[in-house]
CSV table of C-alpha atoms and ligand atoms in Angstrom, one decimal:
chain,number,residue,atom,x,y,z
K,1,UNK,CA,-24.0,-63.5,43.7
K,2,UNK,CA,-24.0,-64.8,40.1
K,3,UNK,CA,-23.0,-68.2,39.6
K,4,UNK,CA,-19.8,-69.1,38.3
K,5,UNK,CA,-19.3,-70.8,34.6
K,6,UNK,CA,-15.6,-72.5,34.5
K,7,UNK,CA,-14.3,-73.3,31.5
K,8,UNK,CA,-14.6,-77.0,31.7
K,9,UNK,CA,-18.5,-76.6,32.4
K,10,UNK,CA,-18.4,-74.0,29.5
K,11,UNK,CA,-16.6,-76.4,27.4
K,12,UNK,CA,-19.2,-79.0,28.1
K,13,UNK,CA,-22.4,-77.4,27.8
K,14,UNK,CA,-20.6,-76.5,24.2
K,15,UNK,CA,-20.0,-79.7,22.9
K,16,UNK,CA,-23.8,-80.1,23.2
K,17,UNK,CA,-23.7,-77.9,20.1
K,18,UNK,CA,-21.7,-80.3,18.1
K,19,UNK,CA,-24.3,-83.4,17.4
K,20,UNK,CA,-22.1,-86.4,17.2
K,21,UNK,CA,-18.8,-85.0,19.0
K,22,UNK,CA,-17.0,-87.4,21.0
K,23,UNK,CA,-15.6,-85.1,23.6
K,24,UNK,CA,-11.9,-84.8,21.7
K,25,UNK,CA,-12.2,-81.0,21.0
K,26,UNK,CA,-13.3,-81.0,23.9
K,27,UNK,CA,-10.2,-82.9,26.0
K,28,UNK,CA,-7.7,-80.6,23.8
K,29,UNK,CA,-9.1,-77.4,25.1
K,30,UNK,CA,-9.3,-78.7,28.3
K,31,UNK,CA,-5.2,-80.0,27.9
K,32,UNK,CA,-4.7,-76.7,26.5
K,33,UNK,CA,-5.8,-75.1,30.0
K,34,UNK,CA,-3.9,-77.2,32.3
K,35,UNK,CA,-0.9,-76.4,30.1
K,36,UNK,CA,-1.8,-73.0,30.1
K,37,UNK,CA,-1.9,-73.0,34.0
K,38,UNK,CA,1.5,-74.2,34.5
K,39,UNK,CA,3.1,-72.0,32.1
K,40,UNK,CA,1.2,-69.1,33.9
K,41,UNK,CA,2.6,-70.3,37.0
K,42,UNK,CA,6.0,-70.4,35.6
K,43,UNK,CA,5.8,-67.2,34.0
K,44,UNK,CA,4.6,-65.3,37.5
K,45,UNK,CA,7.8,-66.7,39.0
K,46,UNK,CA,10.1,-65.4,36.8
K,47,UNK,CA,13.0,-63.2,37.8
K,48,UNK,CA,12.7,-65.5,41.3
K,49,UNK,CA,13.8,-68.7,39.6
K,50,UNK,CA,17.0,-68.7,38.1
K,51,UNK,CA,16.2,-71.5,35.6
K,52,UNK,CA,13.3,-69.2,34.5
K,53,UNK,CA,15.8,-66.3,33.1
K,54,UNK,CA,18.9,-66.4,31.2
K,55,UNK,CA,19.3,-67.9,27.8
K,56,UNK,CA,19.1,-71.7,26.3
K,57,UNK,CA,22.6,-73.1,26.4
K,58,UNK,CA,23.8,-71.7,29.6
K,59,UNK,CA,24.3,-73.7,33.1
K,60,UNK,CA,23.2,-73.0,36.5
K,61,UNK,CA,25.4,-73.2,39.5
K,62,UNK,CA,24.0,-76.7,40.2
K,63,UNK,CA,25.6,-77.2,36.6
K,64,UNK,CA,21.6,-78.0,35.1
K,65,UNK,CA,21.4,-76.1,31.9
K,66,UNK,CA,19.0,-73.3,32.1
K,67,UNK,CA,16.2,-72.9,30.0
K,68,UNK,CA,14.3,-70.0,28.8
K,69,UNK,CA,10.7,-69.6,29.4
K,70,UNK,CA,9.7,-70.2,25.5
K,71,UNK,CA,11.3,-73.1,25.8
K,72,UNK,CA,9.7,-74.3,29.0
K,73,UNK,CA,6.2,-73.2,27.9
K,74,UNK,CA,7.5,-75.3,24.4
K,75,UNK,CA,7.8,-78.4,26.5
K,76,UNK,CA,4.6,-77.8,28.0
K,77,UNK,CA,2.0,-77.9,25.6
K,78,UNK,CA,3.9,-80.7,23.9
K,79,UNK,CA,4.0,-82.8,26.7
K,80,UNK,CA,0.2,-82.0,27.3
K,81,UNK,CA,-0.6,-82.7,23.9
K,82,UNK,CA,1.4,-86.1,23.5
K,83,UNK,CA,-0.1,-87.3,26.7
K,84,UNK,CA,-3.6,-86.1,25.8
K,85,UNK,CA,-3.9,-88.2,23.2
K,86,UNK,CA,-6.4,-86.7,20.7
K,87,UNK,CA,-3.2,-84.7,18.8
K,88,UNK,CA,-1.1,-86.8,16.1
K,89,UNK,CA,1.2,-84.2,15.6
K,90,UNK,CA,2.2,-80.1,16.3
K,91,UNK,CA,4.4,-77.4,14.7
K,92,UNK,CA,5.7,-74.8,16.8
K,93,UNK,CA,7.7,-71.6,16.5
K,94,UNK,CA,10.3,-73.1,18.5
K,95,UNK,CA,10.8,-75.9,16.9
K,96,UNK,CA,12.6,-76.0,13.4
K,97,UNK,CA,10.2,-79.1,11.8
K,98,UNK,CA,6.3,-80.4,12.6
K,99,UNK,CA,6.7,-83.5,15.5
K,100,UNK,CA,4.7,-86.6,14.4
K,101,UNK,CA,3.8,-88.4,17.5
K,102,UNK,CA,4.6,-92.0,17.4
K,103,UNK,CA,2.6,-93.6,19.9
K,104,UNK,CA,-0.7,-96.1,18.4
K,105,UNK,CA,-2.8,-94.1,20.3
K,106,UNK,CA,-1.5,-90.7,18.8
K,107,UNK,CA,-1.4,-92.0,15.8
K,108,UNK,CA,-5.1,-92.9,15.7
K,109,UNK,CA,-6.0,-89.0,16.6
K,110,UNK,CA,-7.7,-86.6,14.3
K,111,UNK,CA,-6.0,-83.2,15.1
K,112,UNK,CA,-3.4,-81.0,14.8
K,113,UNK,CA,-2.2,-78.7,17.0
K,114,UNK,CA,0.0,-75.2,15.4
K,115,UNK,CA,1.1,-72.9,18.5
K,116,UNK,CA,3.2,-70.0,19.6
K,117,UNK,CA,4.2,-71.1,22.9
K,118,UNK,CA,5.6,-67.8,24.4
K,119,UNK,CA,4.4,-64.6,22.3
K,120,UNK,CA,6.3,-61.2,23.2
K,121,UNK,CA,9.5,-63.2,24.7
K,122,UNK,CA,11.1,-59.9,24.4
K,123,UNK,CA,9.1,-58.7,27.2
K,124,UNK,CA,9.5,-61.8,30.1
K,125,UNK,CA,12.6,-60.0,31.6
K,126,UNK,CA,10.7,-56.7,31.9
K,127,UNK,CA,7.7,-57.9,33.3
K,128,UNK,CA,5.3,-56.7,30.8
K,129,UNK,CA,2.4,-59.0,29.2
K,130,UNK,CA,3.1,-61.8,26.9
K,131,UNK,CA,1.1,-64.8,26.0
K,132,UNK,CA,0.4,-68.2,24.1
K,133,UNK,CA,-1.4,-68.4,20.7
K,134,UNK,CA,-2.8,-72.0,19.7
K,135,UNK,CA,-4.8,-73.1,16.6
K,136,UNK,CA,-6.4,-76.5,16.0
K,137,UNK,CA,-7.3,-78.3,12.8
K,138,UNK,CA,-8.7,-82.2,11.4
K,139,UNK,CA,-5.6,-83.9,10.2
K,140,UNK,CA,-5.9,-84.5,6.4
K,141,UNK,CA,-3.5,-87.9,5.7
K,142,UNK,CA,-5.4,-91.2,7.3
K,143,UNK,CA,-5.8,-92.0,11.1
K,144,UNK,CA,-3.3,-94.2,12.2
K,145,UNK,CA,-1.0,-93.3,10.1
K,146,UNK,CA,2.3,-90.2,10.9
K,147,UNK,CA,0.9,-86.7,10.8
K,148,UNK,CA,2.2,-85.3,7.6
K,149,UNK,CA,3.5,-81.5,7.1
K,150,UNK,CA,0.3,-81.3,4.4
K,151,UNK,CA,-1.9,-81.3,7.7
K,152,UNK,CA,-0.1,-78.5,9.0
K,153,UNK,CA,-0.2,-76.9,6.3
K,154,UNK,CA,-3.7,-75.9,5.8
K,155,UNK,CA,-5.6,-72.3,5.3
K,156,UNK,CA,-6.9,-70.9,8.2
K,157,UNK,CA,-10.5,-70.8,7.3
K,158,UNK,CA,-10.5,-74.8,8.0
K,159,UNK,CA,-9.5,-74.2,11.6
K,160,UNK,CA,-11.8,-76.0,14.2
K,161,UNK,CA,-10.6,-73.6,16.9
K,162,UNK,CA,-8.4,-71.4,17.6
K,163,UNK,CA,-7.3,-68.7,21.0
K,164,UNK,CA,-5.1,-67.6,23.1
K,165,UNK,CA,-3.7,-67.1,27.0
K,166,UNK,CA,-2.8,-63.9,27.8
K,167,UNK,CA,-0.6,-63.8,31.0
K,168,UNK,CA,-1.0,-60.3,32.0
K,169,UNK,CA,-2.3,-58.3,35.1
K,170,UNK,CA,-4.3,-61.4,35.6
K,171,UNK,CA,-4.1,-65.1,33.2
K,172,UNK,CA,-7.2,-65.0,30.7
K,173,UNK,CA,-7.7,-67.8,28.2
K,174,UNK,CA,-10.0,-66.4,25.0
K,175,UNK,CA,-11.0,-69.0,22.7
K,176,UNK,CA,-13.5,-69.7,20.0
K,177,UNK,CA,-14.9,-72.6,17.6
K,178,UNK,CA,-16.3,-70.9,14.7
K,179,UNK,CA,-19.2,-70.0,17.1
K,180,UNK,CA,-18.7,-66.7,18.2
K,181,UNK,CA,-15.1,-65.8,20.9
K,182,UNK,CA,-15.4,-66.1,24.9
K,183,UNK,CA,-13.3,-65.3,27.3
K,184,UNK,CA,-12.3,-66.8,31.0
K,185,UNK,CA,-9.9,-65.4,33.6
K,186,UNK,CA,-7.9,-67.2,36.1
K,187,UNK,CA,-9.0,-67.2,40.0
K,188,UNK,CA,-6.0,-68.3,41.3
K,189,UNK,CA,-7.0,-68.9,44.3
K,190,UNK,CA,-9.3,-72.0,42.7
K,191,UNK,CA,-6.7,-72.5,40.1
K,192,UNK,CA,-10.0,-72.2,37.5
K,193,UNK,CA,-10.3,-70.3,34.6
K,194,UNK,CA,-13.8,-68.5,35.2
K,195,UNK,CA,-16.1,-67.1,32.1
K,196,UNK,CA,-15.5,-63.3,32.3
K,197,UNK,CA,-15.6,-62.0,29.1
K,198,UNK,CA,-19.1,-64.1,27.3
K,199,UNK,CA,-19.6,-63.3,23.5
K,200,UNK,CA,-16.7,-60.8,22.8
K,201,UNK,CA,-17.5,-58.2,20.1
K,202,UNK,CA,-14.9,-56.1,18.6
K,203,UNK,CA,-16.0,-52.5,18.7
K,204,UNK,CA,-16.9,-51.5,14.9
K,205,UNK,CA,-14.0,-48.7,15.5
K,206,UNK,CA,-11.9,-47.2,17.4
K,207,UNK,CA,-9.0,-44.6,18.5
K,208,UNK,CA,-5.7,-47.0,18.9
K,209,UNK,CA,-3.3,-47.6,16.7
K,210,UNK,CA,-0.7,-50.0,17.1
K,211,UNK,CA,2.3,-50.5,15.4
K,212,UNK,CA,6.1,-50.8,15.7
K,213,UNK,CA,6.5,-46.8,14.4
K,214,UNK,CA,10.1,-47.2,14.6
K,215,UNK,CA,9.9,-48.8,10.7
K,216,UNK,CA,7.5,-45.9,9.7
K,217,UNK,CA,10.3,-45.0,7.1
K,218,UNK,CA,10.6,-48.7,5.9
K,219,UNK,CA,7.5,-49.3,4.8
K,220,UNK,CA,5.2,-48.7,2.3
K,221,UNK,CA,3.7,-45.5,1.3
K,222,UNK,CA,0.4,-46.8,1.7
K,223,UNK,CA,1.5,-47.9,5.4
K,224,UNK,CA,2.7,-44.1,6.2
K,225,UNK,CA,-0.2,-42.8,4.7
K,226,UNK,CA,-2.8,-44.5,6.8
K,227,UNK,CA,0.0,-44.4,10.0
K,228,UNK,CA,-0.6,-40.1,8.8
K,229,UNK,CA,-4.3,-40.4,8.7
K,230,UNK,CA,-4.5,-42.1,12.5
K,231,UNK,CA,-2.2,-38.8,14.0
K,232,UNK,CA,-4.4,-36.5,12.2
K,233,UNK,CA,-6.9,-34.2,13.2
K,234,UNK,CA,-8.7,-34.5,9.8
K,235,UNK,CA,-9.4,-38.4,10.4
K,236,UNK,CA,-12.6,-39.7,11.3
K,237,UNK,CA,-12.3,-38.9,14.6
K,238,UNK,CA,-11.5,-35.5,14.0
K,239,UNK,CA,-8.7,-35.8,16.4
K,240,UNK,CA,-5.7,-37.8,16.8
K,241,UNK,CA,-6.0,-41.4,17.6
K,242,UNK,CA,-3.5,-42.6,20.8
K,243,UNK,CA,-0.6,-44.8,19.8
K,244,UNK,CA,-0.7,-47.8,21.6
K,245,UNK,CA,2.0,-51.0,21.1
K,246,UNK,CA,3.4,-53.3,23.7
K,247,UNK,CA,5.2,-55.8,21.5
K,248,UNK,CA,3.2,-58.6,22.4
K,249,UNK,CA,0.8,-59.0,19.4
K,250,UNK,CA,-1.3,-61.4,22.2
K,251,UNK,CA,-1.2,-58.3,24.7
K,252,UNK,CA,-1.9,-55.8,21.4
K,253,UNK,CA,-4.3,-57.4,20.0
K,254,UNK,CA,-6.4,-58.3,23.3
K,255,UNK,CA,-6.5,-54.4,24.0
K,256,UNK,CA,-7.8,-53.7,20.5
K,257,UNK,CA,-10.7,-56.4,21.2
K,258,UNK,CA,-12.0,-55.5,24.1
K,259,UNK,CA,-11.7,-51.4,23.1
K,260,UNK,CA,-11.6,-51.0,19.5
K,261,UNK,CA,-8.1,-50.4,17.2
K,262,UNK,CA,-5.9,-52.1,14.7
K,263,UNK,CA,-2.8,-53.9,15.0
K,264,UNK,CA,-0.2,-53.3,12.0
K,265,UNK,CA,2.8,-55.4,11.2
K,266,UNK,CA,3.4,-54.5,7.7
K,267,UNK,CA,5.6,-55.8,5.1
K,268,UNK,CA,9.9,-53.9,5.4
K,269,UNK,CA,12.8,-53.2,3.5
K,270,UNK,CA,14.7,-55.6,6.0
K,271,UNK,CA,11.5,-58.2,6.3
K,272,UNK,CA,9.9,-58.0,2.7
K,273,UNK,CA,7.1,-60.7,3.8
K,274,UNK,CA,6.4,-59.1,7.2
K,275,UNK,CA,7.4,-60.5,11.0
K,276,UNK,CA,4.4,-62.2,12.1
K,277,UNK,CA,3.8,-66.2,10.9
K,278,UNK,CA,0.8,-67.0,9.1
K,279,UNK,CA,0.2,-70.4,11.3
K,280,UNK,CA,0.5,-70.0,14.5
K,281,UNK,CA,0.2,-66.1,15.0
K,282,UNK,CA,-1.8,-64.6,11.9
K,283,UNK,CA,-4.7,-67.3,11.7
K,284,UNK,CA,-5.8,-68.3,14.8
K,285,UNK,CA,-5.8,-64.4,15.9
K,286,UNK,CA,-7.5,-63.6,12.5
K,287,UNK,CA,-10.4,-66.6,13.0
K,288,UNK,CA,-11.3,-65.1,16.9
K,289,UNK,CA,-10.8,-61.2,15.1
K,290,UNK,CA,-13.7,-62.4,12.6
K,291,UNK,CA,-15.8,-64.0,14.9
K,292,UNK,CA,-15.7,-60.7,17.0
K,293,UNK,CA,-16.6,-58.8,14.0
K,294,UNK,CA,-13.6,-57.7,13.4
K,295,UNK,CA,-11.1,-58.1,10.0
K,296,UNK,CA,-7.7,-59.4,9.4
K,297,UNK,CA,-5.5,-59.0,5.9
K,298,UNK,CA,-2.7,-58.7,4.5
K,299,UNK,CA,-3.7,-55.6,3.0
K,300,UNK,CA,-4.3,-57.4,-0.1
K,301,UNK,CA,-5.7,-60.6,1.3
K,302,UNK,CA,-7.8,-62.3,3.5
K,303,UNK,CA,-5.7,-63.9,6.3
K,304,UNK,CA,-8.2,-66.9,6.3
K,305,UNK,CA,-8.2,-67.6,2.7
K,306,UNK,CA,-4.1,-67.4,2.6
K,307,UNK,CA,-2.4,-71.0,0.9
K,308,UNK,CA,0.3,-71.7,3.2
K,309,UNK,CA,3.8,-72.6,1.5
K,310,UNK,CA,5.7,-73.2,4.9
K,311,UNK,CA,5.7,-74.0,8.3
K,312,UNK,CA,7.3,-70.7,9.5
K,313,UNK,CA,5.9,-68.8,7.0
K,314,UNK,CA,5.5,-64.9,7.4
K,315,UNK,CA,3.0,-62.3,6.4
K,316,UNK,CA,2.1,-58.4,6.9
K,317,UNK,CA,-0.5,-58.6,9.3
K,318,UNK,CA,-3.6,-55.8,9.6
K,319,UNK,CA,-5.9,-57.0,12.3
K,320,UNK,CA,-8.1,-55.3,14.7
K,321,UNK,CA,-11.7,-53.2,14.3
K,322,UNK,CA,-13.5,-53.6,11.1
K,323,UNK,CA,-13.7,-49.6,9.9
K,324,UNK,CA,-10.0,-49.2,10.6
K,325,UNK,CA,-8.6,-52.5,8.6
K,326,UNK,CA,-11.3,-51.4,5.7
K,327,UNK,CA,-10.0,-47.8,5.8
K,328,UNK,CA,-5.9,-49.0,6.0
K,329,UNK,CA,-6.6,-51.4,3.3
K,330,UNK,CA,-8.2,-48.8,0.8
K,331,UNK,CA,-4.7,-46.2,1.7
K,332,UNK,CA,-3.0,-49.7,0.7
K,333,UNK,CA,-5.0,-50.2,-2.5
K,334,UNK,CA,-5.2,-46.4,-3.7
T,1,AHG,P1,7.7,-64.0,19.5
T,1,AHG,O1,8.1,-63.5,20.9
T,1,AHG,O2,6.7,-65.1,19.6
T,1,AHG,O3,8.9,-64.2,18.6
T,1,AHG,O4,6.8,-62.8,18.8
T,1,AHG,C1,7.2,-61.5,18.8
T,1,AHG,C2,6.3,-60.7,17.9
T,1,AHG,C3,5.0,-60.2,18.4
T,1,AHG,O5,4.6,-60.7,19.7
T,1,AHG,C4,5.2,-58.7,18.5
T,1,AHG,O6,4.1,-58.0,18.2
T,1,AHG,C5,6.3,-58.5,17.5
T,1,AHG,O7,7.0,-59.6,17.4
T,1,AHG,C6,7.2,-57.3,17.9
T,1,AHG,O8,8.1,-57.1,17.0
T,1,AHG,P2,9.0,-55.7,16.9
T,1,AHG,O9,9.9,-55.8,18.1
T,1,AHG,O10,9.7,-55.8,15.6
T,1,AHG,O11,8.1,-54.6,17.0
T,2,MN,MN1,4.9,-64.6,18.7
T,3,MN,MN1,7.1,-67.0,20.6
């Protein structure tokens, strides 16, 4: 039998490879997979628990007020990150404005912390795969001082890391740090998140296609003509490729890593700047999609190089195997 790598031995052979790191990147990723446990946890219980299901605002019969599972998985990572004490501060799709942490301690740390804490909530009450995105930066204003909104806002190409946790027919964390994208499942029955997936490589193509097709006729030509070009027999295939979308971009995206395929979510008449948000979506799945090999654009520009404006800013998003993004992009361009 081979031997085992868990992600904390993985994490600590790594930090070898950063001379003078002192173990903080380190202790996030590590706070980021405890969180990640419980949150998987919670997630495989739902539809048993009642506070699980049902929407924010309503009460139980024990009169507590239930709480959906975004917001549970919200107060998760937070509560892991304040406690962990190498974050100064976070911005989250579920929450409105950054949180500064106030604590001396917290406000001595050096990073920053931008996460989706529930990707694909439209899929918990049908028991399909949804996930958590995270991405992880230096602060820019002065240690010991608030976190500022400037160090959220920062281009994705100055991420330090940057992954997901995909809670799906089994719980696998993927993460990278600029040095190529592994992945680990969970054994449950050890409660460890094991290396399963070492070195991840985007196939260079592939025959999936995934995108919500029910805006085909609100978007742009270039968008229908490439969305043409995938169902034809004339492509480079010379078949059609299969459509594939779950509505989890975690979920979608995953699928198109491991077989080869893009992921589309273009620019609409009802959402001119695109669905997905540049911060805590778009980057971090762009940085592991490039470390794989893969691309990620707008269809006019590089995810990475993107100046954000706003926390909850939102962009068309192309992501997925290199020769598909190249070959949408030039439709885009023509
Ligand atoms: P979230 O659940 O974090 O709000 O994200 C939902 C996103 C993404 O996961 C998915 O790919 C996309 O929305 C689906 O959108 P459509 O239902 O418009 O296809
Ligand atoms: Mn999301
Ligand atoms: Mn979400």
């Amino acid at each position: 039998m081979s031997k085992v790598t868990t992600l904390n031995e993985f994490i600590m052979d790594r930090q070898a490879d950063f001379p003078g790191a002192s173990g903080e990147l380190s202790r996030i990723l590590n706070d980021i997979a405890v969180a990640s446990k419980i949150v998987s946890r919670d997630v495989r219980k739902a539809g048993l628990v009642d506070h699980i299901l049902g929407s924010q605002g309503e009460t139980n019969i024990q009169g507590e007020e239930q709480q959906k599972l975004d917001v549970v998985a919200d107060n998760q990572f937070i509560k892991a990150f304040e406690n962990g004490g190498e974050i100064c501060g976070i911005a989250s799709e579920e929450n409105d404005d950054f949180i500064a942490f106030t604590s001396e301690h917290a406000k001595k740390a050096k990073y920053v912390v931008l996460f989706d804490p529930l990707d694909g909530s439209s899929n918990i009450d049908v028991n399909v795969s949804i996930g958590s995105i995270f991405s992880i930066y230096h602060r820019i204003s002065e240690p010991g001082t608030l976190a500022t909104l400037e160090d959220m806002l920062q281009i994705g190409n100055e991420q330090i890391a940057a992954g997901y946790v995909l809670y799906g027919s089994s719980t696998m964390l993927v993460y990278t740090t600029g040095r190529g994208v592994n992945g680990f499942t969970l054994d449950p029955s050890i409660g460890e998140f094991c290396l399963s997936h070492a070195n991840m490589q985007m196939p260079e193509t592939g025959r999936l296609y995934a995108m919500n097709e029910g805006n085909i006729a609100i978007c742009e030509k270039g968008i229908q003509e490439y969305i043409a070009y995938c169902q034809s027999s004339e492509n480079d295939k010379g078949a059609p490729y299969s459509g594939r979308y779950i509505g989890s971009l975690v979920a979608d995206f995953h699928r198109n890593l491991i077989k080869g395929g893009i992921y589309i979510y273009p620019a609409t008449d009802s959402s001119p700047e695109g669905k997905l948000r540049l911060l805590y979506e778009c980057n971090p799945l762009a940085l592991i999609a490039e470390q794989a090999g893969g691309l990620a654009t707008t269809g006019r520009e590089r995810i990475l190089n993107i100046e954000p404006t706003q926390l909850h800013q939102r962009v068309p998003f192309f992501v997925g195997s290199k020769n598909m993004v190249e070959k949408a992009i030039s439709l885009l361009q023509k």
